[in-house]
Coordinates of C-alpha atoms in Angstrom, one line a residue:
X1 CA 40.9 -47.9 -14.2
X2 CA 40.1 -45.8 -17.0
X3 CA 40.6 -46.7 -20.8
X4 CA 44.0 -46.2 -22.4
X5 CA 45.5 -45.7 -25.7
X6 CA 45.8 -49.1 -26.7
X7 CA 42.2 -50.0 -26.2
X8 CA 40.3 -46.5 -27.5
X9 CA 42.8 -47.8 -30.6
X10 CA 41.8 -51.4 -30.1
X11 CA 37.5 -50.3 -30.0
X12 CA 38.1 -47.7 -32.8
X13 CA 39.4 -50.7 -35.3
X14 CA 36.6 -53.2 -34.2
X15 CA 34.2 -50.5 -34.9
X16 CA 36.0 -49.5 -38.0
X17 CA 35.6 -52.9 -39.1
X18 CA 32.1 -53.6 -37.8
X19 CA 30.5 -50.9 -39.8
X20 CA 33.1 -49.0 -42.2
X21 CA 34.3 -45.7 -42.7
X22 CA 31.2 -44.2 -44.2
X23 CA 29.1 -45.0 -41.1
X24 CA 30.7 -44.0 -38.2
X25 CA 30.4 -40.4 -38.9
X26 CA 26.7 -41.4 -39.3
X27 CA 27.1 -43.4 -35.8
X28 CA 28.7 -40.7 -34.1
X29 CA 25.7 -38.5 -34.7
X30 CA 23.3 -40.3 -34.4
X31 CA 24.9 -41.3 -30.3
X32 CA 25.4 -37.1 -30.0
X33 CA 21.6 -36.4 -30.9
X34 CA 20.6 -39.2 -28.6
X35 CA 22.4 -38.3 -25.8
X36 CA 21.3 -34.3 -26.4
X37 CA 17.4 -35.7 -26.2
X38 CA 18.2 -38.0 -23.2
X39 CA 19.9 -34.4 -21.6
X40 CA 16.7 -32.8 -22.6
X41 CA 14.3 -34.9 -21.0
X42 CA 15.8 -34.4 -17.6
X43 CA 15.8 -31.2 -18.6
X44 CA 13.8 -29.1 -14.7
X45 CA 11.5 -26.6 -14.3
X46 CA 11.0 -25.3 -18.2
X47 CA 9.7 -28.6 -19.7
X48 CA 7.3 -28.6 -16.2
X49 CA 5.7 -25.3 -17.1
X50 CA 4.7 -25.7 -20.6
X51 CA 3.6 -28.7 -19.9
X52 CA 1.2 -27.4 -17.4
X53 CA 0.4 -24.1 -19.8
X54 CA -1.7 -26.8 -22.0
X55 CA -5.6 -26.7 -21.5
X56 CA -7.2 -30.1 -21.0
X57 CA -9.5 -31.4 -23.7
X58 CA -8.5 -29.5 -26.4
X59 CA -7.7 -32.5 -28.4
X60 CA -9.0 -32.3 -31.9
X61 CA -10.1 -36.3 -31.8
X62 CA -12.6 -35.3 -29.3
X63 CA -15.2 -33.4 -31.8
X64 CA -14.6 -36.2 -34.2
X65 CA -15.8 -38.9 -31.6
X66 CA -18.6 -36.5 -30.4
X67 CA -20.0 -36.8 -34.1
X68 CA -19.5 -40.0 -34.1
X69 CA -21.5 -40.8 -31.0
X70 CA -24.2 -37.9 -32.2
X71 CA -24.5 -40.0 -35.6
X72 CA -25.2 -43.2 -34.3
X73 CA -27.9 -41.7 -31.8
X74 CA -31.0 -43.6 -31.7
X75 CA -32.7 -40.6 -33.4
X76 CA -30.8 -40.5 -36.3
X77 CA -32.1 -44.3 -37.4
X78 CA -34.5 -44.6 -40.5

């Protein structure tokens, strides 16, 4: 049931034609680098661990909306 000659011949000129022979090296890898990220996010037990590695809170936003709030403190009105 797998493809055969005739149709990997009969895809490659519809593609050919679709989007020229300058792009589908461009096609080709872009689909690789997709597929290697798509690998790497199912990726086991390394991604876990680094993940978990990371302190909570140590997001630089957080000071910013701290002196935010601390600004618009009642005591700070004139």
């Amino acid at each position: 049931m797998g493809l055969k000659l005739p149709e990997i011949l009969l895809i490659f000129a519809a593609l050919l034609l679709l989007f020229g022979g300058s792009r589908l090296p461009q096609l080709g890898s872009s689909l690789g680098s997709a597929l290697r990220n798509f690998k790497r996010g199912f990726s086991s037990d390394e991604d876990k661990d680094d993940a978990s590695d990371k302190k909570p809170g140590t997001l630089s936003a957080s000071t910013t909306v701290d002196k935010d709030v601390a600004a618009k403190s009642p005591s700070h009105n004139a």
